[in-house]
Short mmCIF file of N, CA, C and O in Angstrom, two decimals:
data_model
loop_
_atom_site.label_atom_id
_atom_site.label_comp_id
_atom_site.label_asym_id
_atom_site.label_seq_id
_atom_site.Cartn_x
_atom_site.Cartn_y
_atom_site.Cartn_z
N ALA A 1263 18.35 -125.59 114.69
CA ALA A 1263 19.46 -125.48 113.85
C ALA A 1263 19.47 -124.09 113.04
O ALA A 1263 20.29 -123.53 112.61
N MET A 1264 18.15 -124.04 112.48
CA MET A 1264 18.21 -122.83 111.50
C MET A 1264 18.27 -121.54 112.41
O MET A 1264 19.08 -120.70 111.90
N ALA A 1265 17.64 -121.49 113.58
CA ALA A 1265 17.74 -120.16 114.24
C ALA A 1265 19.39 -120.06 114.56
O ALA A 1265 19.94 -119.04 114.77
N ASN A 1266 20.05 -121.10 115.00
CA ASN A 1266 21.57 -120.92 115.21
C ASN A 1266 22.35 -120.75 113.98
O ASN A 1266 23.31 -119.67 114.11
N ASP A 1267 22.14 -121.09 112.97
CA ASP A 1267 22.64 -120.68 111.56
C ASP A 1267 22.59 -119.46 111.17
O ASP A 1267 23.31 -118.41 111.24
N PHE A 1268 21.33 -118.57 111.44
CA PHE A 1268 20.93 -117.31 111.37
C PHE A 1268 21.72 -116.44 112.26
O PHE A 1268 22.17 -115.45 111.89
N LYS A 1269 21.81 -116.89 113.63
CA LYS A 1269 22.41 -116.15 114.64
C LYS A 1269 23.72 -115.74 114.33
O LYS A 1269 24.49 -114.68 114.30
N ARG A 1270 24.61 -116.89 113.43
CA ARG A 1270 25.93 -116.74 113.06
C ARG A 1270 26.22 -115.59 112.05
O ARG A 1270 27.20 -115.15 111.93
N VAL A 1271 25.43 -115.15 111.24
CA VAL A 1271 25.52 -114.42 110.44
C VAL A 1271 24.53 -112.99 110.97
O VAL A 1271 24.62 -112.28 110.11
N GLY A 1272 24.37 -112.90 112.45
CA GLY A 1272 23.73 -111.87 112.89
C GLY A 1272 22.19 -111.58 112.84
O GLY A 1272 21.88 -110.48 112.88
N VAL A 1273 21.45 -112.56 112.29
CA VAL A 1273 19.84 -112.54 112.49
C VAL A 1273 19.46 -113.04 113.74
O VAL A 1273 19.74 -114.51 113.84
N ASN A 1274 18.86 -112.77 114.61
CA ASN A 1274 18.45 -113.24 115.64
C ASN A 1274 16.84 -113.49 115.45
O ASN A 1274 16.17 -112.77 114.96
N MET A 1275 16.36 -114.76 115.89
CA MET A 1275 14.89 -115.26 115.36
C MET A 1275 14.38 -115.81 116.59
O MET A 1275 15.23 -116.64 117.31
N GLU A 1276 13.03 -115.65 116.71
CA GLU A 1276 12.30 -116.38 117.79
C GLU A 1276 11.53 -117.44 116.76
O GLU A 1276 10.54 -116.83 116.24
N LEU A 1277 11.67 -118.45 117.10
CA LEU A 1277 10.45 -119.70 116.25
C LEU A 1277 9.43 -120.11 117.20
O LEU A 1277 9.52 -119.88 118.23
N SER A 1278 8.22 -120.09 116.37
CA SER A 1278 7.07 -120.59 117.13
C SER A 1278 6.35 -121.44 116.15
O SER A 1278 6.48 -121.48 115.15
N ASN A 1279 5.77 -122.30 116.87
CA ASN A 1279 4.98 -123.33 116.02
C ASN A 1279 3.36 -122.82 115.89
O ASN A 1279 2.79 -122.39 116.86
N ILE A 1280 2.63 -123.10 115.01
CA ILE A 1280 1.21 -122.70 114.78
C ILE A 1280 0.65 -124.09 113.89
O ILE A 1280 1.28 -124.54 113.51
N ALA A 1281 -0.56 -124.19 114.12
CA ALA A 1281 -1.12 -125.29 113.55
C ALA A 1281 -1.61 -125.13 112.17
O ALA A 1281 -1.49 -124.18 111.78
N VAL A 1282 -1.42 -126.47 111.35
CA VAL A 1282 -1.31 -126.02 109.95
C VAL A 1282 -2.60 -125.35 109.60
O VAL A 1282 -2.32 -124.52 108.56
N PRO A 1283 -4.02 -125.50 109.82
CA PRO A 1283 -4.90 -124.68 109.30
C PRO A 1283 -4.68 -123.05 109.64
O PRO A 1283 -4.98 -122.62 108.77
N ASP A 1284 -4.22 -122.77 110.55
CA ASP A 1284 -4.07 -121.47 110.96
C ASP A 1284 -2.71 -120.74 110.08
O ASP A 1284 -2.94 -119.77 109.36
N PHE A 1285 -1.81 -121.55 109.96
CA PHE A 1285 -0.59 -121.30 108.92
C PHE A 1285 -1.34 -121.05 107.37
O PHE A 1285 -0.83 -120.29 107.02
N VAL A 1286 -2.08 -122.07 106.96
CA VAL A 1286 -2.58 -121.78 105.54
C VAL A 1286 -3.33 -120.81 105.57
O VAL A 1286 -2.91 -119.84 104.69
N GLN A 1287 -4.28 -120.07 106.55
CA GLN A 1287 -4.96 -119.08 106.51
C GLN A 1287 -3.98 -117.68 106.82
O GLN A 1287 -4.31 -116.86 105.85
N LYS A 1288 -3.10 -118.08 107.28
CA LYS A 1288 -2.22 -116.73 107.34
C LYS A 1288 -1.21 -116.43 106.11
O LYS A 1288 -1.32 -115.37 105.63
N VAL A 1289 -0.88 -117.59 105.59
CA VAL A 1289 -0.12 -117.67 104.16
C VAL A 1289 -0.93 -116.97 103.39
O VAL A 1289 -0.67 -116.15 102.25
N LEU A 1290 -2.23 -117.34 102.95
CA LEU A 1290 -3.36 -116.83 102.02
C LEU A 1290 -3.88 -115.61 102.44
O LEU A 1290 -4.80 -115.28 101.61
N ARG A 1291 -3.54 -115.05 103.51
CA ARG A 1291 -3.54 -113.65 104.05
C ARG A 1291 -5.20 -113.67 104.24
O ARG A 1291 -6.00 -112.98 104.14
N ILE A 1292 -5.68 -114.80 104.73
CA ILE A 1292 -7.27 -114.95 105.18
C ILE A 1292 -7.31 -114.29 106.79
O ILE A 1292 -8.13 -113.79 107.16
N LYS A 1293 -6.13 -114.85 107.20
CA LYS A 1293 -5.82 -114.24 108.77
C LYS A 1293 -4.67 -113.37 108.77
O LYS A 1293 -3.95 -113.40 107.70
N GLN A 1294 -4.54 -112.86 109.76
CA GLN A 1294 -3.67 -111.59 109.95
C GLN A 1294 -2.14 -112.44 110.37
O GLN A 1294 -2.08 -113.45 110.98
N TRP A 1295 -0.97 -112.17 109.56
CA TRP A 1295 0.27 -112.66 109.96
C TRP A 1295 0.80 -111.87 110.99
O TRP A 1295 1.12 -110.78 110.57
N GLU A 1296 1.52 -112.43 111.95
CA GLU A 1296 2.17 -111.73 113.19
C GLU A 1296 3.34 -111.65 113.05
O GLU A 1296 4.28 -111.00 113.63
N GLY A 1297 4.09 -112.47 112.10
CA GLY A 1297 5.57 -112.46 111.86
C GLY A 1297 6.35 -111.78 110.92
O GLY A 1297 5.58 -111.14 110.10
N ASP A 1298 7.38 -111.85 110.76
CA ASP A 1298 8.28 -111.45 109.85
C ASP A 1298 8.56 -112.44 108.77
O ASP A 1298 9.17 -112.04 107.56
N ALA A 1299 8.44 -113.60 108.81
CA ALA A 1299 8.82 -114.94 108.06
C ALA A 1299 8.03 -116.00 108.21
O ALA A 1299 7.40 -116.09 109.46
N PHE A 1300 8.27 -116.97 107.59
CA PHE A 1300 7.38 -118.27 107.60
C PHE A 1300 8.15 -119.36 106.82
O PHE A 1300 9.08 -118.99 106.19
N SER A 1301 7.88 -120.73 107.08
CA SER A 1301 8.52 -121.81 106.55
C SER A 1301 7.56 -122.24 105.69
O SER A 1301 6.46 -122.63 106.30
N MET A 1302 7.76 -122.46 104.33
CA MET A 1302 6.92 -123.33 103.54
C MET A 1302 7.74 -123.82 102.31
O MET A 1302 8.99 -123.53 102.15
N MET A 1303 7.07 -124.91 101.71
CA MET A 1303 7.63 -125.46 100.59
C MET A 1303 7.84 -124.60 99.28
O MET A 1303 6.53 -124.36 98.95
N TYR A 1304 9.00 -124.50 98.94
CA TYR A 1304 9.17 -123.77 97.78
C TYR A 1304 9.80 -125.26 96.57
O TYR A 1304 10.88 -125.07 96.13
N GLU A 1305 8.87 -126.13 96.26
CA GLU A 1305 9.55 -127.18 95.59
C GLU A 1305 9.10 -127.29 94.05
O GLU A 1305 8.01 -126.83 93.69
N GLY A 1306 9.87 -127.76 93.27
CA GLY A 1306 9.48 -127.85 91.88
C GLY A 1306 9.31 -129.31 91.67
O GLY A 1306 8.80 -129.64 90.67
N HIS A 1307 9.22 -130.28 92.60
CA HIS A 1307 8.89 -131.63 92.30
C HIS A 1307 9.90 -132.27 91.32
O HIS A 1307 10.56 -131.77 90.62
N PRO A 1308 9.76 -133.88 91.28
CA PRO A 1308 10.56 -134.45 90.01
C PRO A 1308 10.41 -133.89 88.83
O PRO A 1308 11.23 -133.68 88.08
N SER A 1309 9.24 -133.32 88.21
CA SER A 1309 9.12 -132.58 87.19
C SER A 1309 9.82 -131.67 86.92
O SER A 1309 10.01 -131.14 85.77
N ALA A 1310 10.30 -130.75 88.11
CA ALA A 1310 10.89 -129.68 87.99
C ALA A 1310 9.95 -128.57 87.41
O ALA A 1310 10.32 -127.49 86.77
N ASP A 1311 8.62 -128.55 87.28
CA ASP A 1311 8.01 -127.75 86.84
C ASP A 1311 7.41 -126.62 87.83
O ASP A 1311 6.53 -127.30 88.76
N ILE A 1312 7.80 -125.62 87.60
CA ILE A 1312 7.60 -124.58 88.93
C ILE A 1312 6.46 -123.82 88.71
O ILE A 1312 5.92 -123.03 89.82
N ALA A 1313 5.43 -124.20 87.89
CA ALA A 1313 4.35 -123.64 87.68
C ALA A 1313 3.28 -123.75 89.19
O ALA A 1313 2.76 -122.78 89.32
N ARG A 1314 3.38 -124.85 89.66
CA ARG A 1314 2.40 -124.86 90.91
C ARG A 1314 2.82 -124.16 91.94
O ARG A 1314 2.12 -123.56 92.63
N VAL A 1315 4.38 -124.15 92.10
CA VAL A 1315 4.90 -123.23 93.11
C VAL A 1315 4.53 -121.81 92.87
O VAL A 1315 4.23 -120.92 93.87
N MET A 1316 4.62 -121.25 91.77
CA MET A 1316 4.29 -119.74 91.51
C MET A 1316 2.97 -119.73 91.51
O MET A 1316 2.32 -118.30 91.82
N GLY A 1317 1.70 -120.59 91.53
CA GLY A 1317 0.61 -120.17 92.13
C GLY A 1317 0.40 -119.72 93.27
O GLY A 1317 -0.53 -119.24 93.71
N THR A 1318 1.55 -120.06 94.26
CA THR A 1318 1.48 -119.63 95.47
C THR A 1318 2.15 -118.77 95.82
O THR A 1318 2.03 -117.96 96.78
N HIS A 1319 3.52 -118.75 95.14
CA HIS A 1319 4.64 -117.84 95.61
C HIS A 1319 4.77 -116.62 94.53
O HIS A 1319 6.04 -116.42 94.28
N SER A 1320 3.79 -115.98 94.11
CA SER A 1320 4.10 -114.97 93.24
C SER A 1320 2.69 -114.16 93.16
O SER A 1320 1.81 -114.28 93.73
N CYS A 1321 2.71 -113.11 92.16
CA CYS A 1321 1.69 -112.15 91.96
C CYS A 1321 0.41 -112.77 91.46
O CYS A 1321 -0.41 -112.49 91.69
N LEU A 1322 0.83 -114.20 90.99
CA LEU A 1322 -0.25 -114.94 90.45
C LEU A 1322 -1.41 -115.22 91.36
O LEU A 1322 -2.55 -115.45 90.88
N VAL A 1323 -0.86 -115.25 92.70
CA VAL A 1323 -2.05 -115.42 93.89
C VAL A 1323 -3.39 -114.61 93.67
O VAL A 1323 -4.31 -114.72 93.83
N GLN A 1324 -2.83 -113.48 93.48
CA GLN A 1324 -3.77 -112.40 93.52
C GLN A 1324 -4.74 -112.43 92.26
O GLN A 1324 -5.99 -112.42 92.15
N GLU A 1325 -4.21 -112.77 91.16
CA GLU A 1325 -4.99 -113.28 90.05
C GLU A 1325 -6.00 -114.31 90.01
O GLU A 1325 -7.16 -114.39 89.47
N PHE A 1326 -5.30 -115.55 90.48
CA PHE A 1326 -6.13 -116.64 90.55
C PHE A 1326 -7.01 -116.65 91.81
O PHE A 1326 -8.12 -117.42 91.63
N SER A 1327 -6.84 -115.90 93.14
CA SER A 1327 -7.47 -116.04 94.14
C SER A 1327 -8.18 -115.05 94.92
O SER A 1327 -8.67 -114.87 95.71
N ASN A 1328 -7.56 -113.81 94.34
CA ASN A 1328 -8.25 -112.52 94.86
C ASN A 1328 -7.58 -112.18 95.85
O ASN A 1328 -8.01 -111.37 96.91
N ARG A 1329 -6.48 -112.91 96.33
CA ARG A 1329 -5.77 -112.71 97.88
C ARG A 1329 -4.31 -111.92 97.59
O ARG A 1329 -3.69 -112.09 96.32
N GLU A 1330 -4.13 -111.33 98.51
CA GLU A 1330 -2.65 -110.52 98.31
C GLU A 1330 -1.70 -111.47 98.44
O GLU A 1330 -1.37 -112.71 99.35
N PRO A 1331 -0.71 -111.52 97.69
CA PRO A 1331 0.52 -112.30 97.41
C PRO A 1331 1.39 -112.20 98.66
O PRO A 1331 1.65 -110.93 98.97
N HIS A 1332 2.21 -113.13 99.25
CA HIS A 1332 3.14 -112.65 100.18
C HIS A 1332 4.78 -112.69 99.47
O HIS A 1332 5.58 -111.96 100.11
N THR A 1333 4.50 -112.87 98.50
CA THR A 1333 5.97 -112.70 97.50
C THR A 1333 5.13 -112.17 96.09
O THR A 1333 4.63 -113.08 95.68
N CYS A 1334 5.71 -111.18 95.62
CA CYS A 1334 5.46 -110.52 94.17
C CYS A 1334 6.39 -109.90 94.09
O CYS A 1334 6.71 -109.02 94.22
N PHE A 1335 6.71 -110.22 92.70
CA PHE A 1335 7.60 -109.36 91.33
C PHE A 1335 7.13 -109.06 90.46
O PHE A 1335 6.60 -109.64 89.43
N PRO A 1336 6.21 -107.91 90.42
CA PRO A 1336 5.03 -107.38 89.32
C PRO A 1336 6.00 -107.42 87.78
O PRO A 1336 5.34 -107.92 87.00
N GLU A 1337 7.07 -107.14 87.93
CA GLU A 1337 8.19 -107.26 86.53
C GLU A 1337 8.13 -108.33 86.05
O GLU A 1337 8.40 -108.72 84.65
N LEU A 1338 7.86 -109.46 86.79
CA LEU A 1338 7.91 -110.92 86.46
C LEU A 1338 6.71 -111.40 85.80
O LEU A 1338 6.66 -112.40 85.19
N ASN A 1339 5.55 -110.60 85.91
CA ASN A 1339 4.18 -111.20 85.71
C ASN A 1339 4.10 -111.64 84.09
O ASN A 1339 3.56 -112.53 83.75
N PRO A 1340 4.78 -110.75 83.06
CA PRO A 1340 4.70 -111.26 81.80
C PRO A 1340 5.38 -112.53 81.54
O PRO A 1340 4.97 -113.34 80.81
N THR A 1341 6.59 -112.70 82.56
CA THR A 1341 7.02 -114.39 81.91
C THR A 1341 6.41 -115.43 82.42
O THR A 1341 6.18 -116.30 82.14
N LEU A 1342 5.81 -115.01 83.97
CA LEU A 1342 4.90 -116.12 84.56
C LEU A 1342 3.65 -116.15 83.70
O LEU A 1342 3.57 -117.41 83.68
N LYS A 1343 3.14 -115.43 83.32
CA LYS A 1343 1.68 -115.82 82.36
C LYS A 1343 2.26 -116.32 81.07
O LYS A 1343 1.60 -117.13 80.77
N ALA A 1344 3.04 -116.08 80.52
CA ALA A 1344 3.62 -116.75 79.34
C ALA A 1344 4.05 -118.25 79.70
O ALA A 1344 3.78 -119.32 79.02
N MET A 1345 4.58 -118.28 80.61
CA MET A 1345 5.23 -119.80 81.25
C MET A 1345 4.07 -120.67 81.31
O MET A 1345 3.88 -121.67 81.04
N MET A 1346 2.86 -120.04 82.25
CA MET A 1346 1.50 -120.56 82.58
C MET A 1346 0.82 -121.02 81.23
O MET A 1346 0.27 -122.00 81.23
N SER A 1347 1.20 -120.17 80.39
CA SER A 1347 0.30 -120.80 78.85
C SER A 1347 0.87 -121.37 77.94
O SER A 1347 0.31 -121.98 76.75
N GLU A 1348 2.54 -121.66 78.03
CA GLU A 1348 3.05 -122.06 76.90
C GLU A 1348 2.87 -123.44 76.76
O GLU A 1348 2.87 -124.25 77.80
N LEU A 1349 2.64 -124.14 75.56
CA LEU A 1349 2.51 -125.69 75.50
C LEU A 1349 3.54 -126.47 74.90
O LEU A 1349 3.84 -127.57 74.63
N ASP A 1350 4.31 -125.40 74.12
CA ASP A 1350 5.66 -125.85 73.79
C ASP A 1350 6.84 -126.35 74.56
O ASP A 1350 7.02 -125.54 75.17
N PRO A 1351 6.97 -127.91 75.02
CA PRO A 1351 7.82 -128.05 76.33
C PRO A 1351 9.08 -127.45 76.22
O PRO A 1351 9.55 -126.63 77.18
N ALA A 1352 9.81 -126.87 75.11
CA ALA A 1352 11.06 -126.19 75.09
C ALA A 1352 10.91 -125.03 75.51
O ALA A 1352 11.70 -124.60 76.27
N LYS A 1353 10.08 -124.47 74.98
CA LYS A 1353 9.67 -122.87 75.27
C LYS A 1353 9.58 -122.80 76.71
O LYS A 1353 9.78 -121.84 77.17
N ARG A 1354 8.31 -123.87 77.38
CA ARG A 1354 8.06 -123.44 78.53
C ARG A 1354 9.09 -123.69 79.74
O ARG A 1354 9.47 -123.33 80.37
N ASP A 1355 10.12 -124.90 79.13
CA ASP A 1355 11.16 -125.04 80.11
C ASP A 1355 12.15 -123.78 79.95
O ASP A 1355 12.62 -123.35 81.10
N ALA A 1356 12.13 -123.12 78.81
CA ALA A 1356 13.22 -121.69 79.00
C ALA A 1356 12.38 -120.94 79.77
O ALA A 1356 13.08 -120.03 80.61
N LEU A 1357 11.10 -120.81 80.05
CA LEU A 1357 10.53 -119.75 80.56
C LEU A 1357 10.53 -120.21 82.03
O LEU A 1357 10.80 -119.17 82.71
N MET A 1358 10.30 -121.43 82.27
CA MET A 1358 10.35 -121.54 83.68
C MET A 1358 12.13 -121.51 84.40
O MET A 1358 12.19 -121.22 85.63
N ARG A 1359 13.12 -121.49 83.55
CA ARG A 1359 14.56 -121.41 83.84
C ARG A 1359 14.60 -120.00 84.31
O ARG A 1359 15.10 -119.58 85.14
N GLN A 1360 14.04 -118.96 83.27
CA GLN A 1360 14.03 -117.50 83.64
C GLN A 1360 13.36 -117.14 85.08
O GLN A 1360 13.80 -116.50 85.80
N VAL A 1361 12.18 -117.66 85.27
CA VAL A 1361 11.42 -117.35 86.42
C VAL A 1361 12.37 -117.91 87.59
O VAL A 1361 12.64 -117.20 88.85
N ALA A 1362 12.73 -119.15 87.59
CA ALA A 1362 13.69 -119.86 88.56
C ALA A 1362 14.85 -118.91 88.89
O ALA A 1362 15.51 -118.80 89.91
N GLN A 1363 15.58 -118.44 87.69
CA GLN A 1363 16.76 -117.67 87.90
C GLN A 1363 16.49 -116.25 88.71
O GLN A 1363 17.08 -115.89 89.42
N TYR A 1364 15.40 -115.56 88.33
CA TYR A 1364 14.89 -114.31 88.95
C TYR A 1364 14.73 -114.74 90.39
O TYR A 1364 15.27 -113.79 91.03
N TYR A 1365 13.78 -115.71 90.89
CA TYR A 1365 13.75 -116.00 92.17
C TYR A 1365 15.34 -116.30 92.80
O TYR A 1365 15.19 -115.77 93.99
N HIS A 1366 16.08 -117.05 92.18
CA HIS A 1366 17.30 -117.00 92.77
C HIS A 1366 17.91 -115.76 92.84
O HIS A 1366 18.67 -115.66 93.93
N ASP A 1367 18.05 -114.95 92.25
CA ASP A 1367 18.72 -113.89 91.97
C ASP A 1367 18.16 -112.72 93.09
O ASP A 1367 19.05 -112.11 93.43
N ASN A 1368 16.84 -113.07 93.48
CA ASN A 1368 16.18 -111.88 94.36
C ASN A 1368 16.01 -112.31 95.44
O ASN A 1368 15.69 -111.77 96.37
N ALA A 1369 16.44 -113.52 95.82
CA ALA A 1369 16.29 -114.25 97.00
C ALA A 1369 15.14 -114.00 97.80
O ALA A 1369 15.52 -113.70 99.34
N PRO A 1370 13.79 -114.29 97.68
CA PRO A 1370 12.81 -113.91 98.30
C PRO A 1370 12.82 -115.31 99.71
O PRO A 1370 11.90 -115.00 100.88
N ILE A 1371 13.50 -115.93 99.43
CA ILE A 1371 13.40 -117.14 100.30
C ILE A 1371 14.93 -117.82 100.72
O ILE A 1371 15.87 -117.55 100.20
N VAL A 1372 15.01 -118.56 101.96
CA VAL A 1372 16.18 -119.38 102.17
C VAL A 1372 16.04 -120.82 102.01
O VAL A 1372 15.04 -121.36 102.86
N PHE A 1373 16.61 -121.36 101.01
CA PHE A 1373 16.29 -122.87 101.14
C PHE A 1373 17.16 -123.69 102.59
O PHE A 1373 18.47 -123.29 102.56
N SER A 1374 16.32 -124.43 103.39
CA SER A 1374 16.93 -124.62 104.53
C SER A 1374 16.96 -126.25 104.71
O SER A 1374 17.80 -126.85 104.98
N HIS A 1375 16.22 -127.05 103.88
CA HIS A 1375 16.36 -128.54 104.15
C HIS A 1375 15.57 -129.17 102.80
O HIS A 1375 14.79 -128.28 102.35
N GLU A 1376 15.67 -130.37 102.46
CA GLU A 1376 15.27 -131.05 101.78
C GLU A 1376 14.21 -132.05 102.20
O GLU A 1376 14.58 -132.78 103.05
N ARG A 1377 13.05 -132.18 101.72
CA ARG A 1377 12.01 -133.27 101.96
C ARG A 1377 12.32 -134.84 101.67
O ARG A 1377 12.77 -134.80 100.47
N THR A 1378 12.34 -135.63 102.40
CA THR A 1378 12.38 -136.81 102.23
C THR A 1378 10.95 -137.58 102.12
O THR A 1378 10.06 -137.22 102.74
N ARG A 1379 10.96 -138.55 101.24
CA ARG A 1379 9.72 -139.31 101.14
C ARG A 1379 9.97 -140.89 101.18
O ARG A 1379 10.98 -141.18 100.64
N VAL A 1380 9.26 -141.68 102.23
CA VAL A 1380 9.65 -142.72 102.12
C VAL A 1380 7.95 -143.78 101.78
O VAL A 1380 7.08 -143.35 102.47
N ASP A 1381 8.25 -144.59 101.10
CA ASP A 1381 6.76 -145.49 100.46
C ASP A 1381 7.19 -147.09 100.79
O ASP A 1381 8.30 -147.56 100.26
N GLY A 1382 6.80 -147.55 101.68
CA GLY A 1382 6.48 -149.06 101.92
C GLY A 1382 5.68 -149.50 100.72
O GLY A 1382 4.63 -149.40 100.77
N LEU A 1383 6.28 -150.61 100.11
CA LEU A 1383 5.42 -151.61 99.40
C LEU A 1383 5.62 -153.00 99.63
O LEU A 1383 7.03 -153.51 99.96
N SER A 1384 4.82 -153.82 99.43
CA SER A 1384 4.81 -155.30 99.42
C SER A 1384 5.80 -155.49 98.18
O SER A 1384 5.37 -154.98 97.05
N PRO A 1385 6.04 -156.95 98.27
CA PRO A 1385 6.83 -157.45 96.97
C PRO A 1385 5.84 -157.74 96.19
O PRO A 1385 6.18 -158.13 94.83
N LYS A 1386 4.49 -157.89 96.47
CA LYS A 1386 3.44 -157.98 95.10
C LYS A 1386 3.26 -157.00 94.39
O LYS A 1386 2.62 -157.16 93.47
N VAL A 1387 3.44 -155.95 95.03
CA VAL A 1387 2.85 -154.90 94.09
C VAL A 1387 4.07 -154.56 93.04
O VAL A 1387 5.10 -154.37 93.35
N MET A 1388 3.54 -154.45 91.92
CA MET A 1388 4.32 -154.44 90.45
C MET A 1388 3.87 -152.74 89.98
O MET A 1388 2.69 -152.28 89.79
N ASN A 1389 4.83 -152.23 89.20
CA ASN A 1389 4.75 -151.22 88.32
C ASN A 1389 4.25 -149.84 89.21
O ASN A 1389 3.46 -148.77 88.61
N TYR A 1390 4.58 -149.97 90.37
CA TYR A 1390 4.51 -148.80 91.27
C TYR A 1390 5.34 -147.30 90.57
O TYR A 1390 6.43 -147.79 90.55
N LYS A 1391 4.89 -146.27 90.66
CA LYS A 1391 5.58 -145.12 90.40
C LYS A 1391 5.24 -144.20 90.78
O LYS A 1391 3.92 -143.95 91.22
N LEU A 1392 5.88 -142.99 91.26
CA LEU A 1392 5.74 -141.63 92.04
C LEU A 1392 6.08 -140.55 90.91
O LEU A 1392 7.35 -140.47 91.03
N ILE A 1393 5.33 -140.19 90.37
CA ILE A 1393 5.51 -138.99 89.52
C ILE A 1393 4.85 -137.75 89.87
O ILE A 1393 3.84 -137.45 90.19
N ASN A 1394 5.69 -136.75 90.08
CA ASN A 1394 5.28 -135.37 90.55
C ASN A 1394 4.44 -135.48 91.98
O ASN A 1394 3.43 -134.86 91.87
N ARG A 1395 4.96 -136.34 92.93
CA ARG A 1395 4.10 -136.52 94.27
C ARG A 1395 2.77 -137.32 93.80
O ARG A 1395 1.83 -137.31 94.56
N VAL A 1396 2.55 -137.69 92.75
CA VAL A 1396 1.08 -138.53 92.38
C VAL A 1396 1.45 -140.10 92.10
O VAL A 1396 2.45 -140.27 91.25
N ILE A 1397 0.77 -140.90 92.99
CA ILE A 1397 0.96 -142.32 92.52
C ILE A 1397 -0.01 -142.59 91.46
O ILE A 1397 -0.90 -142.34 91.15
N ASN A 1398 0.79 -143.64 90.60
CA ASN A 1398 0.19 -144.17 89.27
C ASN A 1398 -0.80 -144.96 89.70
O ASN A 1398 -0.57 -146.35 89.24
N TYR A 1399 -1.92 -145.04 90.11
CA TYR A 1399 -2.62 -146.06 90.75
C TYR A 1399 -3.47 -146.77 89.60
O TYR A 1399 -3.46 -148.21 89.81
N HIS A 1400 -3.67 -146.11 88.41
CA HIS A 1400 -4.23 -146.89 87.39
C HIS A 1400 -3.20 -148.02 86.67
O HIS A 1400 -3.59 -148.74 85.87
N GLU A 1401 -1.98 -148.22 87.03
CA GLU A 1401 -1.00 -148.84 86.22
C GLU A 1401 -0.48 -149.92 87.40
O GLU A 1401 0.33 -150.98 87.07
N ILE A 1402 -0.91 -149.64 88.79
CA ILE A 1402 -0.29 -150.72 89.68
C ILE A 1402 -1.09 -152.03 89.46
O ILE A 1402 -2.19 -152.16 89.21
N GLU A 1403 -0.21 -153.15 89.53
CA GLU A 1403 -0.61 -154.41 89.53
C GLU A 1403 -0.06 -155.06 91.02
O GLU A 1403 1.05 -154.81 91.49
N LEU A 1404 -0.96 -156.31 91.30
CA LEU A 1404 -0.69 -156.83 92.28
C LEU A 1404 -0.21 -158.56 91.79
O LEU A 1404 -0.95 -159.10 91.09
N ALA A 1405 0.82 -158.83 92.17
CA ALA A 1405 1.30 -160.35 92.18
C ALA A 1405 0.48 -161.26 92.71
O ALA A 1405 0.15 -160.92 93.58
N ASN A 1406 0.44 -162.41 91.92
CA ASN A 1406 -0.46 -163.60 92.90
C ASN A 1406 0.78 -163.99 94.12
O ASN A 1406 1.72 -164.13 93.99
#
């Protein structure tokens, strides 16, 4: 579907599948990347905190892991660093919005689909919550 959508706007693409371990090593620049693009999650999760995403999809990769980033806007580094260290929720939110707007305006990615998640629970499970893709195991109870 993506290849057909791109073709309608004049972009020809050849899709190929690779194993997840190879993909991770190529995205992290441990192995050589042979293509012009790749598919990866750029998600903010339910908390909408994009700090986790920016640890993978920004110049911060170089600082935190000493690897070449696949997406890097050096002019955004001061805002990213301020966002990562800000403890005031309102100020942090404003910085995250600046970063998100910058990525929106400069379009290093194409949003293609939304991921779904399905959790199956017994009727006996009580207090189950999923917060930022983390299950609250410490609060779950089982009814008799």
